[in-house]
mmCIF file of C-alpha atoms in Angstrom:
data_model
loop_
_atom_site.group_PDB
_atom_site.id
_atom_site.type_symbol
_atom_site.label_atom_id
_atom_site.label_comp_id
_atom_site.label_asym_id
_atom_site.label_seq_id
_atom_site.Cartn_x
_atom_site.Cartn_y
_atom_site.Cartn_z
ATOM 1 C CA UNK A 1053 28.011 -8.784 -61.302
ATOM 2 C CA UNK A 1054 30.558 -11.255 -62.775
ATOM 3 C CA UNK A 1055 32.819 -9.632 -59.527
ATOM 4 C CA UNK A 1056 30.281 -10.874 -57.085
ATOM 5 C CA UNK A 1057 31.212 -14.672 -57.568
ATOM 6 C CA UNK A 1058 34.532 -14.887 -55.757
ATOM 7 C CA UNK A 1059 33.912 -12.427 -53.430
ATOM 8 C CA UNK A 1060 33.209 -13.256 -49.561
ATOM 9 C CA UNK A 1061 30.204 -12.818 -47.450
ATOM 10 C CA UNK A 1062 32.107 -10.552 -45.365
ATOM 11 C CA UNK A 1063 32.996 -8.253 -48.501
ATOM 12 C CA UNK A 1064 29.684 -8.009 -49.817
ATOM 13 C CA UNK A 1065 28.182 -7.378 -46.559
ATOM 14 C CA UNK A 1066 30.593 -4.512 -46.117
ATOM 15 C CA UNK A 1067 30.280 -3.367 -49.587
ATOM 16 C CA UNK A 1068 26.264 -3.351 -49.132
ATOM 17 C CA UNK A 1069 26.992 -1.471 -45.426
ATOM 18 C CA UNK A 1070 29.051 1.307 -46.974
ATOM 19 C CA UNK A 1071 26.254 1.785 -49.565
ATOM 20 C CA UNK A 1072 23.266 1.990 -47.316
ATOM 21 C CA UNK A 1073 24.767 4.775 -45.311
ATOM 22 C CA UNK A 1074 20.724 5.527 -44.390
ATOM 23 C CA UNK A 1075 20.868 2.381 -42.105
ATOM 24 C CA UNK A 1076 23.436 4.355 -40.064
ATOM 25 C CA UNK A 1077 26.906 2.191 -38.463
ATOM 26 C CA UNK A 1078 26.155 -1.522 -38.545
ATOM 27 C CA UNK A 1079 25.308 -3.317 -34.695
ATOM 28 C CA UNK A 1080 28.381 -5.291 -33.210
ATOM 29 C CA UNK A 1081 28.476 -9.053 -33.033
ATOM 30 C CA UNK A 1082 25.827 -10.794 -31.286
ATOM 31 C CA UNK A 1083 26.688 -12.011 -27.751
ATOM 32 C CA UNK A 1084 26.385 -15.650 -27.211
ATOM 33 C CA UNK A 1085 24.173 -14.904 -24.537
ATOM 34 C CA UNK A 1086 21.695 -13.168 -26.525
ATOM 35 C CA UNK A 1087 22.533 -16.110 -29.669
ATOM 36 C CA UNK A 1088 21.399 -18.955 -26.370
ATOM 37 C CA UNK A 1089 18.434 -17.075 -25.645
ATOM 38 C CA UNK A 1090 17.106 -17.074 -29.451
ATOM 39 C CA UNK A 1091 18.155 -20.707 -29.801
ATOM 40 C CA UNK A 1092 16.202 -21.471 -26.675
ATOM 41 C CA UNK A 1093 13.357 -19.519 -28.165
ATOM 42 C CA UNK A 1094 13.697 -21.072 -31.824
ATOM 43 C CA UNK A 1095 13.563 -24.330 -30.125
ATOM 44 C CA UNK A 1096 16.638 -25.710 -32.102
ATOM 45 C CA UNK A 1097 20.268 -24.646 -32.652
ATOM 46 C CA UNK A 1098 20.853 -21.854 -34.713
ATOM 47 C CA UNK A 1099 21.158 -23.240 -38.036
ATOM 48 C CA UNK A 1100 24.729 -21.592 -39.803
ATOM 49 C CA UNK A 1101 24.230 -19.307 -42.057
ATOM 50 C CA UNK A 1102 22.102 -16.940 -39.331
ATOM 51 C CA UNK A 1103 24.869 -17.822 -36.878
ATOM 52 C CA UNK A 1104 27.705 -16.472 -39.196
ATOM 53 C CA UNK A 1105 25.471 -13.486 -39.919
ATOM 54 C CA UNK A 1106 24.332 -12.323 -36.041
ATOM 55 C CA UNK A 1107 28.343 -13.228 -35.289
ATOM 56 C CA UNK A 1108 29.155 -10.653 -37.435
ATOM 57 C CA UNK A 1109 26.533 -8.048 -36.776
ATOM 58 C CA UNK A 1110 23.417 -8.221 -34.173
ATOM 59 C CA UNK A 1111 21.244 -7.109 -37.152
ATOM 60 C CA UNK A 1112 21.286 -5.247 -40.325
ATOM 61 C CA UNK A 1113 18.472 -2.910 -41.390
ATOM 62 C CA UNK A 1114 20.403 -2.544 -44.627
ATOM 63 C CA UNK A 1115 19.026 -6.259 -45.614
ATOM 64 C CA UNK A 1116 15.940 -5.648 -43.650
ATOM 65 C CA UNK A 1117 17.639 -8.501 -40.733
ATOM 66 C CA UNK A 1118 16.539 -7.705 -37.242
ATOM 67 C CA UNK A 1119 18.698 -8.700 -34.291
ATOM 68 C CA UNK A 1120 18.779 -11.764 -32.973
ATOM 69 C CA UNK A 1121 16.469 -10.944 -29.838
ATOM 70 C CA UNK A 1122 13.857 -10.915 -32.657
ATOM 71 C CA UNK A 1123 14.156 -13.846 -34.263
ATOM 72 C CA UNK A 1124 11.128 -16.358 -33.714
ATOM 73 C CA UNK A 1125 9.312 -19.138 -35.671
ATOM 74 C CA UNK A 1126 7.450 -17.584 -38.729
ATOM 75 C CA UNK A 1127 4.130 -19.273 -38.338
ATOM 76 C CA UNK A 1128 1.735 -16.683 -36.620
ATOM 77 C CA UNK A 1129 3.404 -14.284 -39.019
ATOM 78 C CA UNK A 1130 2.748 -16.038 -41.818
ATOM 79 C CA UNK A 1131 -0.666 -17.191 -41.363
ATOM 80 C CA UNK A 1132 -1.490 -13.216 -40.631
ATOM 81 C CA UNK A 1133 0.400 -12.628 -44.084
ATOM 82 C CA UNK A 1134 -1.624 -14.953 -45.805
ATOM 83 C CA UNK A 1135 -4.492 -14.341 -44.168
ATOM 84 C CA UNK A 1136 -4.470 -10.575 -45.534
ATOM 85 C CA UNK A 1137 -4.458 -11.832 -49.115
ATOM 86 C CA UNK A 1138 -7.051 -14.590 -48.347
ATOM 87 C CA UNK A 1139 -4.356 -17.473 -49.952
ATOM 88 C CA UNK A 1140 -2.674 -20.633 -49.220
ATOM 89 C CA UNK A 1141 -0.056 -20.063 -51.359
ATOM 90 C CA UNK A 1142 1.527 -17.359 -53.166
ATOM 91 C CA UNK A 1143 4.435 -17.338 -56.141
ATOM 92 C CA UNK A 1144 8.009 -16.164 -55.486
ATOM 93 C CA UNK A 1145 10.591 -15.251 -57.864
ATOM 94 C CA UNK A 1146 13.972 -17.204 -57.259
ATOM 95 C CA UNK A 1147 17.034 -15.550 -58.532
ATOM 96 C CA UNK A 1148 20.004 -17.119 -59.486
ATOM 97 C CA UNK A 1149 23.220 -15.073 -60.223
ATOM 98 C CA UNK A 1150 23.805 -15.197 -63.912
ATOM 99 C CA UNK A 1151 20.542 -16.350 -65.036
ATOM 100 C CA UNK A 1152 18.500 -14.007 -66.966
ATOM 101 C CA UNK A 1153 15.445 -14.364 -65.384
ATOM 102 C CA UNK A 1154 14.358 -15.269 -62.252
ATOM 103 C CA UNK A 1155 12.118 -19.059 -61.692
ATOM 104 C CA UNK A 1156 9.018 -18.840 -60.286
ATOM 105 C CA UNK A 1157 7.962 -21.311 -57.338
ATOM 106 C CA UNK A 1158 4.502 -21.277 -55.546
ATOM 107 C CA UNK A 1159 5.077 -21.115 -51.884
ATOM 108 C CA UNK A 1160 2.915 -23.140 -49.661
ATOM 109 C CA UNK A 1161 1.776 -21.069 -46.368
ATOM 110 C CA UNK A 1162 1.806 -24.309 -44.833
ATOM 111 C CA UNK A 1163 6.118 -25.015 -45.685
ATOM 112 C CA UNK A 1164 6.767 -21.241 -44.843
ATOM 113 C CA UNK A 1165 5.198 -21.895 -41.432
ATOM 114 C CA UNK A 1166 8.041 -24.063 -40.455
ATOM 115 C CA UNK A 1167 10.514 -21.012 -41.088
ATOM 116 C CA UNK A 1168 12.282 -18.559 -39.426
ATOM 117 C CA UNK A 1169 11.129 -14.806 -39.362
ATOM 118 C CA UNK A 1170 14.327 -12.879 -39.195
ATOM 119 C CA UNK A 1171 12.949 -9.380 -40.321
ATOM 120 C CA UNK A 1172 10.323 -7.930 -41.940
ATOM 121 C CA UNK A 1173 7.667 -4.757 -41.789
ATOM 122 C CA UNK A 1174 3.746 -4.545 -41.869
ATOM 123 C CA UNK A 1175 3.679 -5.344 -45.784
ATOM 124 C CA UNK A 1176 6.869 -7.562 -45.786
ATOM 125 C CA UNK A 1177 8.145 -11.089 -44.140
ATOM 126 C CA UNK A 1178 11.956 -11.560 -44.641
ATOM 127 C CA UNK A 1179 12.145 -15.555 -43.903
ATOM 128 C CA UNK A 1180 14.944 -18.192 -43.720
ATOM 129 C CA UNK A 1181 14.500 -21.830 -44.392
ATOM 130 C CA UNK A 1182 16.267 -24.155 -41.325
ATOM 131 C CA UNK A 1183 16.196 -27.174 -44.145
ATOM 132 C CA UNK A 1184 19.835 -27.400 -44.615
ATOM 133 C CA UNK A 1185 18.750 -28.821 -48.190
ATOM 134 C CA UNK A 1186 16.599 -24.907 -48.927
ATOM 135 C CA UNK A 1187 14.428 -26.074 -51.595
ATOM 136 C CA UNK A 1188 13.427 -23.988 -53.718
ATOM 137 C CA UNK A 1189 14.633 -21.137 -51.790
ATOM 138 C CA UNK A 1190 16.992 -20.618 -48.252
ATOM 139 C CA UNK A 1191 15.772 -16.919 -47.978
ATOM 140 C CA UNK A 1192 12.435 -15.576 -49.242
ATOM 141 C CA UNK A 1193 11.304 -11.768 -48.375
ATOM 142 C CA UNK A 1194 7.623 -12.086 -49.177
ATOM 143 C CA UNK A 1195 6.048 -8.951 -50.059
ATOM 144 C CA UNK A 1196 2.760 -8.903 -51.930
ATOM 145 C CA UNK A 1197 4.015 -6.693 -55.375
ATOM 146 C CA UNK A 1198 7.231 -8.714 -55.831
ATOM 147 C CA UNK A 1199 7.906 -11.706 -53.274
ATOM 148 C CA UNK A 1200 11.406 -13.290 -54.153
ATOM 149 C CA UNK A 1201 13.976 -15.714 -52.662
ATOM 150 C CA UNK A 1202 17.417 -16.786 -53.048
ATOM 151 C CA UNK A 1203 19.065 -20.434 -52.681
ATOM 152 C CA UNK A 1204 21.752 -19.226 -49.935
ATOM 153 C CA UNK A 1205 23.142 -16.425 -48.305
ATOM 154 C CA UNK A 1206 26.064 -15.970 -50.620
ATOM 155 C CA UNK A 1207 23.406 -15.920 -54.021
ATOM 156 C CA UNK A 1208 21.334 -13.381 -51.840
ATOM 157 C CA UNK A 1209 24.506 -10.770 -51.128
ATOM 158 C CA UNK A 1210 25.621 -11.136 -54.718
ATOM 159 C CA UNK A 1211 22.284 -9.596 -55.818
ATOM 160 C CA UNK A 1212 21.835 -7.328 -52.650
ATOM 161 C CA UNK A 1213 25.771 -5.758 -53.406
ATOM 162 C CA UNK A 1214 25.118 -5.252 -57.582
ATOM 163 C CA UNK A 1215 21.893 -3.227 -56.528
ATOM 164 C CA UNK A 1216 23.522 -1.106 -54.078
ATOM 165 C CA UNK A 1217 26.386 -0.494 -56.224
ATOM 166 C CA UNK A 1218 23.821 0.849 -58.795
ATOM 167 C CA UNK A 1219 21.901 2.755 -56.329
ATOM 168 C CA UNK A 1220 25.051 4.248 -55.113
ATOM 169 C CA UNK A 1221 26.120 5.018 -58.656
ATOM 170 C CA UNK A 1222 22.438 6.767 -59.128
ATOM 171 C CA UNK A 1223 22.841 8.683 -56.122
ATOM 172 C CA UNK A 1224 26.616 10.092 -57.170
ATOM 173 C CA UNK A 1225 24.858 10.786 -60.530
ATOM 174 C CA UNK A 1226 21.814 12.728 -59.131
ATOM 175 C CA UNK A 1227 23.992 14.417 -56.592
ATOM 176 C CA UNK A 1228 26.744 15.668 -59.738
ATOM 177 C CA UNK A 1229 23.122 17.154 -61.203
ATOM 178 C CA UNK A 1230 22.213 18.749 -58.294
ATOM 179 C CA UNK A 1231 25.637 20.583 -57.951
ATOM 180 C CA UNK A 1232 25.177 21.703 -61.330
ATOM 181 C CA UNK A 1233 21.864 23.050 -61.430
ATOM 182 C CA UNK A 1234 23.017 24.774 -57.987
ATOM 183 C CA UNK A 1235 25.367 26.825 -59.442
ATOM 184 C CA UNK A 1236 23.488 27.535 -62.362
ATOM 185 C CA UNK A 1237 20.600 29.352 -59.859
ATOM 186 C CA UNK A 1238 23.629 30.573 -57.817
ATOM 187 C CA UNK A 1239 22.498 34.919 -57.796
ATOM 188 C CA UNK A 1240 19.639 33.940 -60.144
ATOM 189 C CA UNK A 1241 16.904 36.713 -60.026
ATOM 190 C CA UNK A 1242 13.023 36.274 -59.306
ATOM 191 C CA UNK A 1243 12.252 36.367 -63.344
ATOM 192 C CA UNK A 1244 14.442 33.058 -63.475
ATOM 193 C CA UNK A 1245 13.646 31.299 -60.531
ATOM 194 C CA UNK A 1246 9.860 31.612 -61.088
ATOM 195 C CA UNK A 1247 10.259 30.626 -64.988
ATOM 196 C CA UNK A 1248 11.965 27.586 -63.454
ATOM 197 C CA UNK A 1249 9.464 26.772 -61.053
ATOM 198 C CA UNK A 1250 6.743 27.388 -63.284
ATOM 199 C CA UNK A 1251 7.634 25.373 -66.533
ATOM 200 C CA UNK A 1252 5.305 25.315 -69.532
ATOM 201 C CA UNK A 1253 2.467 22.714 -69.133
ATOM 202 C CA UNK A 1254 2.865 19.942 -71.449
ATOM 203 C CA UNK A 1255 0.472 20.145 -74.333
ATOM 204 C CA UNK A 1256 -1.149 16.329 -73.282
ATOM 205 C CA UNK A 1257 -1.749 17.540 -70.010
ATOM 206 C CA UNK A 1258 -3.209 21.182 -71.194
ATOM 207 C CA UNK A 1259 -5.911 18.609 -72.904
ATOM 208 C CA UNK A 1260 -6.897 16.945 -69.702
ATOM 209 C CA UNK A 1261 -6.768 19.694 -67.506
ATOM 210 C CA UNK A 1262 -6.513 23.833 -67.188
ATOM 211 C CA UNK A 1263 -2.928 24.670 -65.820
ATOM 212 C CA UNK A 1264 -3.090 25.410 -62.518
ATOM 213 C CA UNK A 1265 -2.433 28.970 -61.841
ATOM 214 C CA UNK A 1266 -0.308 31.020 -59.289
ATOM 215 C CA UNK A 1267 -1.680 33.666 -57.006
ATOM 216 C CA UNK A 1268 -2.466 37.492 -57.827
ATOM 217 C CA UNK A 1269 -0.052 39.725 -57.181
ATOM 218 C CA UNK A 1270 -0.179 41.110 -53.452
ATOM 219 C CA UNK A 1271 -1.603 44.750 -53.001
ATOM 220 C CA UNK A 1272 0.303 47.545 -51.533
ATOM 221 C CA UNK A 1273 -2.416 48.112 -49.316
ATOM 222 C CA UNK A 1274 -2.377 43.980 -48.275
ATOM 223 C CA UNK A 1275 1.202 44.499 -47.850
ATOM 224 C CA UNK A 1276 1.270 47.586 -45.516
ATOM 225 C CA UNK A 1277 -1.873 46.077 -43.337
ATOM 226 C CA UNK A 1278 0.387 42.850 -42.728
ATOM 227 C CA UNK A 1279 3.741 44.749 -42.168
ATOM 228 C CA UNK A 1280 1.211 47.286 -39.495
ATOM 229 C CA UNK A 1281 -0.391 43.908 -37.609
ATOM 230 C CA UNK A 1282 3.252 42.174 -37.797
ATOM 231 C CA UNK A 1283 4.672 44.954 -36.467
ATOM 232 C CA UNK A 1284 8.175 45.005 -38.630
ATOM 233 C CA UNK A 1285 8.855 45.432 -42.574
ATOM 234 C CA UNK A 1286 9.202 42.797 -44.652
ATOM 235 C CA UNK A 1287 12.097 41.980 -46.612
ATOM 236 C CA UNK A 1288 12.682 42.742 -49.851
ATOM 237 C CA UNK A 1289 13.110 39.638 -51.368
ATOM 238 C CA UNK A 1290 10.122 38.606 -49.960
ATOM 239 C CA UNK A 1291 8.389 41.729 -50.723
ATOM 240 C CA UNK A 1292 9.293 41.237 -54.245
ATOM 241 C CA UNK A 1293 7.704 37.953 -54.655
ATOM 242 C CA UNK A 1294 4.349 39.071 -52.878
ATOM 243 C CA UNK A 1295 4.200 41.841 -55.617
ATOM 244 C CA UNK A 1296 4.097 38.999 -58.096
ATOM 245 C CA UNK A 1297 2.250 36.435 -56.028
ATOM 246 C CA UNK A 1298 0.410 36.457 -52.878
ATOM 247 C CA UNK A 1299 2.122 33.309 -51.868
ATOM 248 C CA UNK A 1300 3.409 30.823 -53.535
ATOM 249 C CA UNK A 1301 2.256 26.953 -52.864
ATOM 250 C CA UNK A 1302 5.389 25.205 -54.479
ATOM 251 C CA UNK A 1303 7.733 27.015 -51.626
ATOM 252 C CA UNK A 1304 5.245 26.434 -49.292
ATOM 253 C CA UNK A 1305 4.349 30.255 -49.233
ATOM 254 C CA UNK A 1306 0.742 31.394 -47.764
ATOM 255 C CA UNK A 1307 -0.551 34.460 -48.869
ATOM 256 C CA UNK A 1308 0.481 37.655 -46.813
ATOM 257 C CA UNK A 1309 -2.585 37.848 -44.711
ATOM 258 C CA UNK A 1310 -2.252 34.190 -43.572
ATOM 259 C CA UNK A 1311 1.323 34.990 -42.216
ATOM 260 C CA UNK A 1312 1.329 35.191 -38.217
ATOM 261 C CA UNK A 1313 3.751 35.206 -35.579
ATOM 262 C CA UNK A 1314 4.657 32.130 -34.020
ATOM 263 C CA UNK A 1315 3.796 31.467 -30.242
ATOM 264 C CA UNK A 1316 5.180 28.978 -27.872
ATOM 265 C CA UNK A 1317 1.312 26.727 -28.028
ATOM 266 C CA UNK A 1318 1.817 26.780 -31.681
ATOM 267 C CA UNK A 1319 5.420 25.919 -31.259
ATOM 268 C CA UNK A 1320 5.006 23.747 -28.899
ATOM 269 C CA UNK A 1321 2.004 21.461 -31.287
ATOM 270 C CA UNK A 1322 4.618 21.501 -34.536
ATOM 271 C CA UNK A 1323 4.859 18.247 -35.706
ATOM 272 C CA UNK A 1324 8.814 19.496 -37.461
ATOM 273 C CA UNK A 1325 9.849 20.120 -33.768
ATOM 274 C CA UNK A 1326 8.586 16.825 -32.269
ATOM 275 C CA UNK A 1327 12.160 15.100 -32.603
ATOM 276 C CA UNK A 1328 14.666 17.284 -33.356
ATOM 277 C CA UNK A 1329 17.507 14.738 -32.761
ATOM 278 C CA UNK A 1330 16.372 13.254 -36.187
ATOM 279 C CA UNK A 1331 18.248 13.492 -38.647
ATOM 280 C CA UNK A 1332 16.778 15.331 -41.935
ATOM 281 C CA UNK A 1333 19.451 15.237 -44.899
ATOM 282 C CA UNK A 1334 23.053 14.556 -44.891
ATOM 283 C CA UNK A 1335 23.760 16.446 -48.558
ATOM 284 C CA UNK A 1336 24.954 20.170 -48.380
ATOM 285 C CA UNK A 1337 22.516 22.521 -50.056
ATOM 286 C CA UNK A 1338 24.539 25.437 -51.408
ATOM 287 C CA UNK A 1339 23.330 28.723 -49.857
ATOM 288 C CA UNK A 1340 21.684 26.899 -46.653
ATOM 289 C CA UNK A 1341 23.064 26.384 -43.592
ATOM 290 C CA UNK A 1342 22.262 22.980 -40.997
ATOM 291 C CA UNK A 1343 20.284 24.689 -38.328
ATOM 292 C CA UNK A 1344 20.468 23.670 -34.803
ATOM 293 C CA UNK A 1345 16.954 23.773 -31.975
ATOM 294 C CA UNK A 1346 16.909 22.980 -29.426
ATOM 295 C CA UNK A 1347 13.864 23.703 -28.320
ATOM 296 C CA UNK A 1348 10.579 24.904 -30.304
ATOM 297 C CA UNK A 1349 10.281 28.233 -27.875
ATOM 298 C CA UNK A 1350 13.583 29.549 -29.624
ATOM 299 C CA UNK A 1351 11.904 30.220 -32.857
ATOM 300 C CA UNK A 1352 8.836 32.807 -30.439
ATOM 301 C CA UNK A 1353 8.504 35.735 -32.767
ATOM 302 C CA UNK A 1354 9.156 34.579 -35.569
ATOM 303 C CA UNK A 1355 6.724 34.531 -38.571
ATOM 304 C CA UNK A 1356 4.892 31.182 -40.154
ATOM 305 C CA UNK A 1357 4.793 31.704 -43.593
ATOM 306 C CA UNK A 1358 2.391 28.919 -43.945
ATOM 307 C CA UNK A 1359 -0.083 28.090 -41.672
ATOM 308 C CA UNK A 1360 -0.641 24.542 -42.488
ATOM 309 C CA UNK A 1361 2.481 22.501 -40.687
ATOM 310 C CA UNK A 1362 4.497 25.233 -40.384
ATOM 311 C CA UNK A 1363 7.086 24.206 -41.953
ATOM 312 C CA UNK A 1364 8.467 27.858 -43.428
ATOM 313 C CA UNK A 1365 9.722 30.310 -40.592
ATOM 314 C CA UNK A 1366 11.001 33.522 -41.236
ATOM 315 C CA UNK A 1367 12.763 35.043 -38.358
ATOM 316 C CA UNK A 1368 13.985 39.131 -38.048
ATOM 317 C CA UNK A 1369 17.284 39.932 -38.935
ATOM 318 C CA UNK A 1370 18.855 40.362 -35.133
ATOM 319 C CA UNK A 1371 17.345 37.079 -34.023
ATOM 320 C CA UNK A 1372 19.390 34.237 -33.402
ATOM 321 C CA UNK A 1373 18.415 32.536 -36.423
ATOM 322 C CA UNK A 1374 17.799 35.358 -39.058
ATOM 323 C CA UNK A 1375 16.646 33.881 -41.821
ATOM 324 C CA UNK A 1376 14.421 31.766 -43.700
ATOM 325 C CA UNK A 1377 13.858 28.482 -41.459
ATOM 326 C CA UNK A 1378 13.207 25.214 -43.823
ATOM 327 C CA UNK A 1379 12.017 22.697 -40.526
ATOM 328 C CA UNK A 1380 11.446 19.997 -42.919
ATOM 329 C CA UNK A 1381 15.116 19.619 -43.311
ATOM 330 C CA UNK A 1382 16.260 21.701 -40.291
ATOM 331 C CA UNK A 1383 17.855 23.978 -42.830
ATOM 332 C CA UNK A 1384 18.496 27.856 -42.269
ATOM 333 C CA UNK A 1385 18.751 30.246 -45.652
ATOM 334 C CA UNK A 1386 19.397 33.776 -45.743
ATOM 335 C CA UNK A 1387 16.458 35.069 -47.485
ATOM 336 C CA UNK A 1388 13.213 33.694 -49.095
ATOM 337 C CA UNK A 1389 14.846 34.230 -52.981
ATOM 338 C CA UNK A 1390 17.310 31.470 -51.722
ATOM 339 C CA UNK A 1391 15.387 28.996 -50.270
ATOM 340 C CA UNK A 1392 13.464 29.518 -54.001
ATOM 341 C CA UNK A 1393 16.905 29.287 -55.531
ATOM 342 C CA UNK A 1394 17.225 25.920 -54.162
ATOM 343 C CA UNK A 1395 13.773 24.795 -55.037
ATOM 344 C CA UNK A 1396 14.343 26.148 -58.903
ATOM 345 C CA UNK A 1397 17.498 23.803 -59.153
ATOM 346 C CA UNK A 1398 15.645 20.543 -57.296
ATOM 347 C CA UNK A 1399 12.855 20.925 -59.952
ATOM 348 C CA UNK A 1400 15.137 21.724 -63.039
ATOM 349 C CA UNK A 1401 17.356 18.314 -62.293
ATOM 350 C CA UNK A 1402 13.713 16.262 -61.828
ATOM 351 C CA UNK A 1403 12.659 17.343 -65.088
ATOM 352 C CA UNK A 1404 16.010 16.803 -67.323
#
């Protein structure tokens, strides 16, 4: 934190940017045509620390800051806020750098209404105060289960940088996990998959509650009745499981009888195939492959494996994507014991 201090706004911001990779590449510089139009909107000049910030980026989602085209006085906004909790006032924390807590201030919905909203959501208000003298506070993001505020921009990027510097160091962390416990399920057989995703219930919770409990196994007769209305074998790996489970709710496995061939009005209705420009998840998965559709008719023949979203696909070897389908995360594995695989090691590093 001690860093921070004689470090520019320009380096924090881009410290904070390279952190927050979620919020995708930061906007280019406001135009001044588009800075006029919000002054003329604002009904005053832009005060400077918003002009050095939309001169540097028309937004950043990172801070929750909207582009300048949004910015507009904070008063309807603020009066809905307040409204909502049925207050005039509310308290804020102030940081400071260095200090070791933060000071609380009540904040007056009738001061804030003289602000600026510059971002915000439908449970938060990020606001900036046009007083060039920002008492108590030059920024406040009011949010009802921890409102706070900083005295300037600089104070605000100090804290915003530390945070995502520990975030990113928590991420790196997680990620080093994951890669273990990946390779520790790498060729891992049913016994130890399903030992993984089935831990021992905690005594304290076998008090409260019976353990919930997995399916019975799947009959051969269940199994050759779905294979005959299917109309192709299933694999062994998946075959295997059935044996032990007739589906499997933490994979997001139905039992056999549930499992039906996809058709393009089903396809066509999944909410996993409704924007499949999205981006899902940007870490490799060891084992799975990033799956390209572009359209939901592609996947016509292959099998749901639940029945709920239909988020599980299994499609025949000789289709274009053979394989177990995760649409979630637009991930392709090669076999149901994978996609388990992958599952085992997710839940091993969440309970370390």
């Amino acid at each position: 934190r001690a860093a921070t201090a004689s470090m520019s706004e320009t380096q924090l911001i881009d410290g904070i940017l390279e952190s927050a990779d979620w919020a995708g590449a930061p906007a280019e510089p406001a135009d001044a045509q588009a800075i006029a139009a919000a002054e003329a909107h604002i009904g005053t000049a832009m005060p400077p620390p918003l002009l050095g910030l939309y001169r540097r980026h028309d937004g950043l989602p990172a801070l929750g800051i909207g582009p300048v085209a949004d910015l507009e006085p904070a008063a309807a906004k603020v009066d809905e806020w307040f409204g909502l909790l049925e207050a005039s006032e509310y308290p804020v924390d102030i940081h400071a750098p260095g200090a070791e807590q933060p000071v609380s201030a009540v904040m007056k919905a009738s001061t804030l209404r003289d602000w600026l909203l510059v971002g915000g959501d439908d449970e938060s208000l990020l606001l900036f105060n046009p007083d060039p003298a920002a008492q108590p506070a030059q920024w406040v993001n009011l949010w009802a289960e921890s409102p706070s505020g900083y005295r300037s921009l600089h104070e605000w990027l100090q804290d915003a940088w530390v945070s995502s510097q520990q975030q990113q160091s928590y991420l790196q962390e997680m990620q080093q996990r994951q890669q273990q416990a990946f390779a520790r399920f790498a060729g891992a057989d049913w016994d130890t998959v399903l030992d993984a995703l089935q831990p021992a219930t905690p005594m304290l919770m076998r008090l409260i509650a019976d353990a919930p409990g997995l399916p019975d196994p799947a009959t051969a007769e269940a199994l050759a009745a779905a294979e005959q209305r299917l109309g192709r074998a299933l694999p062994a790996d998946y075959r295997e499981l059935l044996l032990r489970h007739d589906g499997y709710p933490m994979l997001g496995l139905d039992p056999v009888a549930q499992v039906h061939l996809l058709d393009a009005s089903e396809l066509a209705n999944n909410m996993w195939l409704q924007d499949l420009a999205r981006p899902r998840g940007a870490q490799a998965i060891p084992g799975a492959q990033p799956v390209r559709i572009a359209a939901g008719d592609e996947l016509v023949g292959c099998l749901a494996l639940e029945h709920r979203s239909t988020a599980t696909v299994l499609c025949p070897g000789g289709h274009p994507l053979a394989g177990v389908l995760d649409l979630r995360m637009l991930l392709r594995y090669p076999d149901v014991l994978s996609l388990a695989r992958t599952r085992a090691a997710q839940v091993s590093v969440m309970q370390e």
